[in-house]
Coordinates of C-alpha atoms and ligand atoms in Angstrom, one line a residue:
X1 CA -15.3 4.8 -12.3
X2 CA -12.4 6.3 -11.1
X3 CA -14.5 10.2 -11.1
X4 CA -12.1 12.2 -9.8
X5 CA -9.2 10.8 -9.2
X6 CA -6.0 9.9 -11.7
X7 CA -6.0 6.0 -10.7
X8 CA -8.5 3.1 -9.3
X9 CA -6.0 2.4 -6.8
X10 CA -5.7 6.3 -4.9
X11 CA -9.7 6.4 -5.2
X12 CA -10.0 2.8 -3.5
X13 CA -6.9 4.2 -0.7
X14 CA -9.2 7.6 0.1
X15 CA -12.6 5.2 0.1
X16 CA -10.7 3.4 3.4
X17 CA -12.7 5.4 5.6
X18 CA -16.0 4.4 4.1
X19 CA -15.2 1.1 3.5
X20 CA -14.0 0.8 7.1
X21 CA -17.2 2.2 8.2
X22 CA -18.9 0.1 6.1
X23 CA -17.0 -2.9 7.4
X24 CA -18.3 -1.6 11.3
X25 CA -21.7 -1.1 10.9
X26 CA -23.8 -2.9 12.9
X27 CA -21.3 -5.1 14.1
X28 CA -19.9 -2.8 17.0
X29 CA -22.9 -1.2 18.5
X30 CA -22.1 -2.6 21.8
X31 CA -20.6 -5.6 23.8
X32 CA -23.7 -7.9 22.5
X33 CA -23.5 -7.2 19.2
X34 CA -20.2 -9.5 18.7
X35 CA -22.9 -12.1 19.3
X36 CA -24.0 -12.1 16.1
X37 CA -21.2 -12.0 13.6
X38 CA -21.8 -15.6 13.6
X39 CA -24.9 -16.3 14.7
X40 CA -26.0 -19.5 13.1
X41 CA -22.5 -21.1 14.5
X42 CA -22.3 -18.7 17.4
X43 CA -21.4 -21.9 19.7
X44 CA -18.6 -22.5 17.4
X45 CA -16.2 -20.5 19.1
X46 CA -16.7 -22.3 22.5
X47 CA -14.9 -24.9 21.1
X48 CA -11.9 -22.6 19.4
X49 CA -8.6 -23.9 21.4
X50 CA -6.0 -22.9 18.2
X51 CA -6.2 -21.3 15.1
X52 CA -4.4 -21.7 11.4
X53 CA -4.8 -18.9 9.3
X54 CA -4.1 -19.3 5.6
X55 CA -3.9 -16.8 3.1
X56 CA -1.9 -14.9 0.1
X57 CA 0.1 -11.3 -0.3
X58 CA -1.5 -8.6 1.5
X59 CA -4.5 -10.8 2.6
X60 CA -1.7 -12.7 4.4
X61 CA 0.0 -9.7 6.0
X62 CA -3.6 -9.8 7.4
X63 CA -3.4 -12.8 9.3
X64 CA 0.3 -11.5 10.5
X65 CA -1.0 -8.8 12.4
X66 CA -4.0 -10.7 13.4
X67 CA -2.2 -13.1 15.2
X68 CA -0.7 -10.7 17.5
X69 CA -4.1 -9.6 18.5
X70 CA -5.3 -13.3 19.1
X71 CA -2.7 -14.2 20.8
X72 CA -2.1 -10.8 23.1
X73 CA -6.1 -10.3 23.7
X74 CA -8.2 -13.4 23.3
X75 CA -5.6 -15.7 24.1
X76 CA -5.9 -18.4 21.2
X77 CA -2.3 -19.8 20.0
X78 CA -2.2 -19.0 16.5
X79 CA -0.6 -20.0 13.3
X80 CA 0.0 -18.0 10.3
X81 CA 1.1 -19.4 7.3
X82 CA 1.0 -18.8 3.0
X83 CA -1.6 -21.0 1.3
X84 CA 1.5 -22.2 -1.3
X85 CA 3.8 -23.6 1.6
X86 CA 1.1 -24.7 3.8
X87 CA -0.9 -26.7 1.3
X88 CA 2.4 -28.9 0.0
X89 CA 3.6 -30.0 3.1
X90 CA 2.1 -32.3 6.2
X91 CA 1.1 -30.5 9.6
X92 CA -0.5 -31.3 12.5
X93 CA -3.4 -30.1 13.2
X94 CA -4.1 -29.4 17.2
X95 CA -7.4 -30.3 18.6
X96 CA -10.0 -27.5 18.4
X97 CA -8.6 -25.9 15.6
X98 CA -10.1 -22.6 13.5
X99 CA -9.1 -22.5 10.2
X100 CA -9.2 -19.1 8.9
X101 CA -9.0 -18.2 5.0
X102 CA -8.2 -14.5 4.2
X103 CA -8.8 -13.1 0.8
X104 CA -10.4 -9.9 -0.9
X105 CA -11.4 -12.1 -3.9
X106 CA -11.8 -15.6 -2.5
X107 CA -10.9 -17.1 -6.0
X108 CA -6.7 -17.5 -5.6
X109 CA -6.2 -21.0 -6.4
X110 CA -4.0 -22.0 -3.6
X111 CA -5.9 -20.5 -0.6
X112 CA -8.9 -22.5 -1.9
X113 CA -7.1 -25.4 -2.4
X114 CA -6.0 -25.2 1.6
X115 CA -9.2 -24.6 2.5
X116 CA -10.4 -28.0 0.1
X117 CA -7.4 -30.1 1.4
X118 CA -9.0 -29.5 5.4
X119 CA -9.9 -33.0 6.4
X120 CA -9.1 -33.7 9.5
X121 CA -11.0 -33.8 12.3
X122 CA -9.1 -31.7 14.4
X123 CA -10.5 -28.6 12.7
X124 CA -13.8 -26.9 14.6
X125 CA -14.7 -25.0 11.4
X126 CA -13.3 -23.1 8.7
X127 CA -14.2 -19.1 8.3
X128 CA -13.6 -16.9 5.2
X129 CA -12.4 -13.5 5.7
X130 CA -13.8 -12.3 2.1
X131 CA -14.2 -9.1 0.7
X132 CA -17.0 -11.3 -2.2
X133 CA -20.2 -12.7 -0.9
X134 CA -20.5 -14.9 -4.1
X135 CA -17.3 -16.3 -4.3
X136 CA -15.8 -20.2 -4.4
X137 CA -14.4 -19.4 -0.8
X138 CA -17.4 -17.7 0.6
X139 CA -19.5 -20.5 -0.5
X140 CA -17.0 -23.2 0.4
X141 CA -17.0 -22.5 4.5
X142 CA -19.4 -22.3 7.2
X143 CA -18.3 -19.2 8.5
X144 CA -18.0 -15.7 6.8
X145 CA -17.4 -12.7 7.6
X146 CA -17.5 -9.9 4.9
X147 CA -15.0 -7.2 4.8
X148 CA -18.0 -4.9 2.5
X149 CA -14.6 -2.9 1.3
X150 CA -16.7 -2.8 -2.1
X151 CA -14.8 -3.5 -4.9
X152 CA -11.2 -3.2 -5.4
X153 CA -9.8 -2.6 -9.2
X154 CA -6.7 -1.4 -8.4
X155 CA -4.0 -4.8 -8.6
X156 CA -2.3 -3.4 -5.2
X157 CA -4.7 -4.6 -2.6
X158 CA -5.0 -1.3 0.4
X159 CA -8.9 -0.9 1.5
X160 CA -9.8 -4.9 0.8
X161 CA -6.5 -4.8 3.7
X162 CA -7.9 -1.9 5.9
X163 CA -11.3 -3.7 6.0
X164 CA -9.7 -7.5 6.7
X165 CA -8.0 -6.4 9.7
X166 CA -11.3 -4.5 11.1
X167 CA -13.0 -8.0 10.7
X168 CA -10.2 -9.5 11.7
X169 CA -10.0 -7.1 15.3
X170 CA -13.8 -8.5 15.4
X171 CA -13.0 -11.6 15.4
X172 CA -10.3 -11.5 18.4
X173 CA -13.1 -9.3 20.7
X174 CA -15.7 -12.0 19.8
X175 CA -13.7 -14.8 20.5
X176 CA -12.0 -13.2 23.3
X177 CA -15.5 -13.1 24.7
X178 CA -15.7 -16.5 25.1
X179 CA -12.5 -16.7 26.6
X180 CA -13.2 -14.7 29.5
X181 CA -11.5 -11.1 28.1
X182 CA -12.8 -8.8 30.7
X183 CA -16.2 -6.9 28.9
X184 CA -14.8 -3.5 30.2
X185 CA -11.7 -4.4 27.9
X186 CA -13.8 -5.2 25.0
X187 CA -15.8 -2.3 25.3
X188 CA -12.8 0.0 25.2
X189 CA -11.6 -1.7 21.7
X190 CA -14.9 -1.0 20.4
X191 CA -14.9 2.6 21.1
X192 CA -11.6 2.6 19.7
X193 CA -11.8 0.7 16.7
X194 CA -15.2 3.6 15.7
X195 CA -12.7 6.3 15.5
X196 CA -11.1 4.1 12.7
X197 CA -12.5 6.3 9.8
X198 CA -11.8 9.6 11.3
X199 CA -8.2 9.0 11.8
X200 CA -8.3 7.3 8.7
X201 CA -9.1 10.6 7.1
X202 CA -6.6 13.1 9.2
X203 CA -3.7 10.4 8.3
X204 CA -5.3 11.0 4.4
X205 CA -4.8 15.0 4.7
X206 CA -1.0 13.7 4.3
X207 CA -1.5 13.4 1.1
X208 CA 0.7 16.3 -0.1
X209 CA 3.4 15.8 2.4
X210 CA 3.8 11.5 1.4
X211 CA 4.0 12.9 -2.2
X212 CA 6.6 15.8 -1.3
X213 CA 9.0 12.5 0.4
X214 CA 8.4 10.5 -2.5
X215 CA 10.6 11.8 -5.0
X216 CA 13.4 11.1 -3.0
X217 CA 12.4 7.5 -3.5
X218 CA 11.8 7.8 -7.5
X219 CA 15.6 7.0 -8.4
X220 CA 16.7 4.7 -6.2
X221 CA 17.1 1.0 -6.8
X222 CA 16.3 -0.4 -3.4
X223 CA 14.3 0.4 -0.1
X224 CA 14.5 -1.4 3.3
X225 CA 11.1 -1.1 5.8
X226 CA 11.7 -1.6 9.3
X227 CA 8.9 -2.0 12.2
X228 CA 8.5 -3.9 15.3
X229 CA 5.3 -5.8 16.8
X230 CA 2.2 -5.3 14.9
X231 CA 4.1 -2.7 12.4
X232 CA 6.4 -6.0 10.9
X233 CA 4.0 -6.8 9.0
X234 CA 3.3 -3.1 8.2
X235 CA 6.4 -2.9 6.9
X236 CA 5.9 -6.2 4.9
X237 CA 2.9 -4.3 3.3
X238 CA 4.9 -1.2 2.3
X239 CA 7.1 -3.4 1.1
X240 CA 5.0 -5.6 -1.1
X241 CA 3.2 -2.4 -2.5
X242 CA 6.5 -0.4 -3.4
X243 CA 8.1 -3.4 -5.4
X244 CA 4.0 -4.3 -6.7
X245 CA 3.7 -0.9 -8.5
X246 CA 6.9 0.9 -8.7
X247 CA 9.2 -1.9 -9.4
X248 CA 11.6 -1.0 -6.5
X249 CA 13.5 -3.8 -4.7
X250 CA 12.2 -3.7 -1.0
X251 CA 12.5 -5.6 1.9
X252 CA 10.9 -5.6 4.9
X253 CA 12.4 -6.7 8.7
X254 CA 11.4 -6.7 12.3
X255 CA 14.3 -3.9 13.4
X256 CA 14.8 -6.1 15.8
X257 CA 17.0 -8.2 12.8
X258 CA 19.2 -5.6 11.6
X259 CA 22.2 -6.6 13.0
X260 CA 22.1 -9.9 12.2
X261 CA 22.5 -9.6 8.1
X262 CA 20.6 -6.1 6.4
X263 CA 22.5 -3.8 8.4
X264 CA 25.4 -4.7 5.9
X265 CA 23.3 -3.9 3.4
X266 CA 22.9 0.2 4.8
X267 CA 24.3 3.0 2.7
X268 CA 23.3 6.7 1.3
X269 CA 21.4 4.4 -1.6
X270 CA 19.2 2.5 0.7
X271 CA 16.5 4.7 1.7
X272 CA 15.3 2.9 4.9
X273 CA 11.5 4.0 6.1
X274 CA 10.7 3.1 9.3
X275 CA 6.9 2.5 11.3
X276 CA 7.1 3.9 14.6
X277 CA 4.1 4.8 16.4
X278 CA 3.9 5.8 20.6
X279 CA 4.1 1.9 21.8
X280 CA 6.2 0.3 24.2
X281 CA 8.4 -0.8 21.2
X282 CA 9.3 3.1 20.5
X283 CA 12.4 3.2 22.8
X284 CA 13.9 -0.5 21.2
X285 CA 13.0 0.6 17.7
X286 CA 14.5 4.2 18.4
X287 CA 17.9 2.6 18.9
X288 CA 17.8 0.6 15.5
X289 CA 17.6 3.4 14.2
X290 CA 20.4 5.1 14.8
X291 CA 22.1 2.1 13.7
X292 CA 20.9 2.7 10.3
X293 CA 22.3 6.5 10.6
X294 CA 25.3 5.9 12.0
X295 CA 26.0 4.0 8.5
X296 CA 24.5 6.7 6.9
X297 CA 21.7 5.1 6.0
X298 CA 18.7 8.4 5.1
X299 CA 15.8 7.1 7.4
X300 CA 11.8 8.0 7.0
X301 CA 10.2 7.4 9.4
X302 CA 6.0 7.6 9.9
X303 CA 6.0 8.6 13.6
X304 CA 3.8 9.3 16.3
X305 CA 3.8 13.2 16.8
X306 CA 4.1 12.6 20.1
X307 CA 6.9 10.5 19.6
X308 CA 9.5 13.6 19.8
X309 CA 11.1 12.2 17.2
X310 CA 12.7 15.5 15.2
X311 CA 13.9 16.1 11.5
X312 CA 17.7 16.3 11.2
X313 CA 20.3 15.9 8.8
X314 CA 19.3 12.4 7.0
X315 CA 16.4 12.5 9.1
X316 CA 12.4 12.8 8.2
X317 CA 10.3 12.3 10.3
X318 CA 6.5 12.5 8.5
X319 CA 4.1 13.1 12.1
X320 CA 1.4 10.7 12.8
X321 CA -1.6 11.3 14.7
X322 CA -1.9 9.6 18.4
X323 CA -3.9 6.3 17.6
X324 CA -5.3 4.1 20.4
X325 CA -2.9 0.9 20.4
X326 CA -5.1 -1.6 18.5
X327 CA -5.9 0.6 15.6
X328 CA -1.7 1.1 15.3
X329 CA -1.6 -1.0 12.1
X330 CA -4.7 -0.5 10.3
X331 CA -3.9 3.6 10.5
X332 CA 0.0 3.0 9.7
X333 CA -0.8 0.8 7.1
X334 CA -2.1 4.3 4.8
X335 CA 1.0 6.5 4.6
X336 CA 2.7 3.3 3.0
X337 CA -0.1 2.5 0.7
X338 CA 0.1 7.0 -0.7
X339 CA 4.3 6.6 -0.2
X340 CA 4.0 3.8 -2.9
X341 CA 1.4 5.3 -5.2
X342 CA 3.1 8.3 -5.3
X343 CA 6.6 6.7 -6.6
X344 CA 4.5 5.2 -8.7
X345 CA 3.2 8.1 -10.8
X346 CA 6.5 9.7 -10.2
X347 CA 8.2 6.7 -12.1
X348 CA 5.5 6.1 -14.9
X349 CA 4.6 2.8 -14.2
X350 CA 1.0 1.3 -15.0
X351 CA 0.0 1.6 -11.4
X352 CA -3.3 0.3 -11.0
X353 CA -2.4 -2.8 -13.5
X354 CA 1.5 -3.5 -13.3
X355 CA 3.2 -5.3 -15.6
X356 CA 2.8 -9.3 -14.8
X357 CA 0.7 -9.8 -12.2
X358 CA -3.0 -10.4 -12.0
X359 CA -5.8 -8.6 -9.5
X360 CA -6.5 -12.5 -8.9
X361 CA -4.3 -14.9 -8.8
X362 CA -7.4 -18.2 -10.2
X363 CA -4.2 -20.6 -11.3
X364 CA -1.2 -22.1 -9.9
Ligands
LIG1 O1 -8.2 -12.0 -3.2 P1 -6.5 -11.8 -1.9 O2 -6.5 -11.4 -0.9 O3 -6.8 -13.8 -1.8 O4 -5.1 -12.0 -3.0 C1 -4.0 -12.2 -2.5 C2 -3.1 -12.0 -3.3 O5 -2.8 -12.4 -4.5 C3 -3.3 -10.2 -3.3 O6 -2.8 -9.7 -2.1 C4 -2.2 -9.5 -3.6 O7 -0.6 -9.6 -3.3 C5 -2.0 -7.9 -4.2 N1 -2.2 -7.7 -5.3 C6 -1.3 -7.3 -3.2 O8 -1.5 -6.0 -3.6

């Protein structure tokens, strides 16, 4: 039930602290708890030399973020592809590949078909990161990591995405553990993960400010989302949310690609949303943002309050709490969910059931 909330989507956005708490519960006490993640198949992780992630839509964005983490923390090569492409092309399967599907519903036709086609002996196992434990995807995979987000009714995926990321981080740490990532580093990340529900709670308090900011987008026809590193997939997720429920055309670019084409689109009618945590890419991002400003583009920046970005003419800064690096993509997704929600409400669209879309895409 929606209870006090006007839409399921809003309820599900606000449920994220609790959903994340559930996803992490019993799994993060200590480094040793990571062994329990795949108790029946614990030794399988030792055989993993490569990861292939397959998913669609929002779940694909979670996979893209996991790739940054897997290569940086666990040192495992990783490829990520949308299921509808992967299943119809011939591809090489490196030896020792773990096949990972990510899906809220566990019934997405293309993702399931890709799983069912994994016949190569080079696969060491199939892991489903999924929110529905009775789903086909879970039944047909030998390893399962449930996201425990609870039922997601709104077509736009919100709490499923952030819990997928939390579950994927646990996979990264479990793999890192068998591949020599230092215990102390793992412990630090585990401790930081425990701050996640509280941090999301803080960001949810920005709802009123984000609603105000949303007014600027209502009459627009296009929006550009920019991010670097793990914030690039976060920008893609922000753009997907906006087009899906508000029907405003939105695109996401890695900020470094601006000069290679999209900068030509920037003018006063093209708002640019940037995700600017206080990470090692901040300085580079700032110079990309100046390029946008110089072309008259209106900037909306979700920035770490320590990043010293100021509101000025044409630049609106929304201050975010400082966030440990590994949690950045999870935390910065939330304001983008709220932004698209409020824009859609103001435009009067059917937020929970956008036109032409189904919650679960069970046919091709
Ligand atoms: O159930 P799944 O996670 O497999 O669904 C994948 C996509 O259909 C889904 O994420 C879709 O893109 C959402 N409507 C996005 O909000």
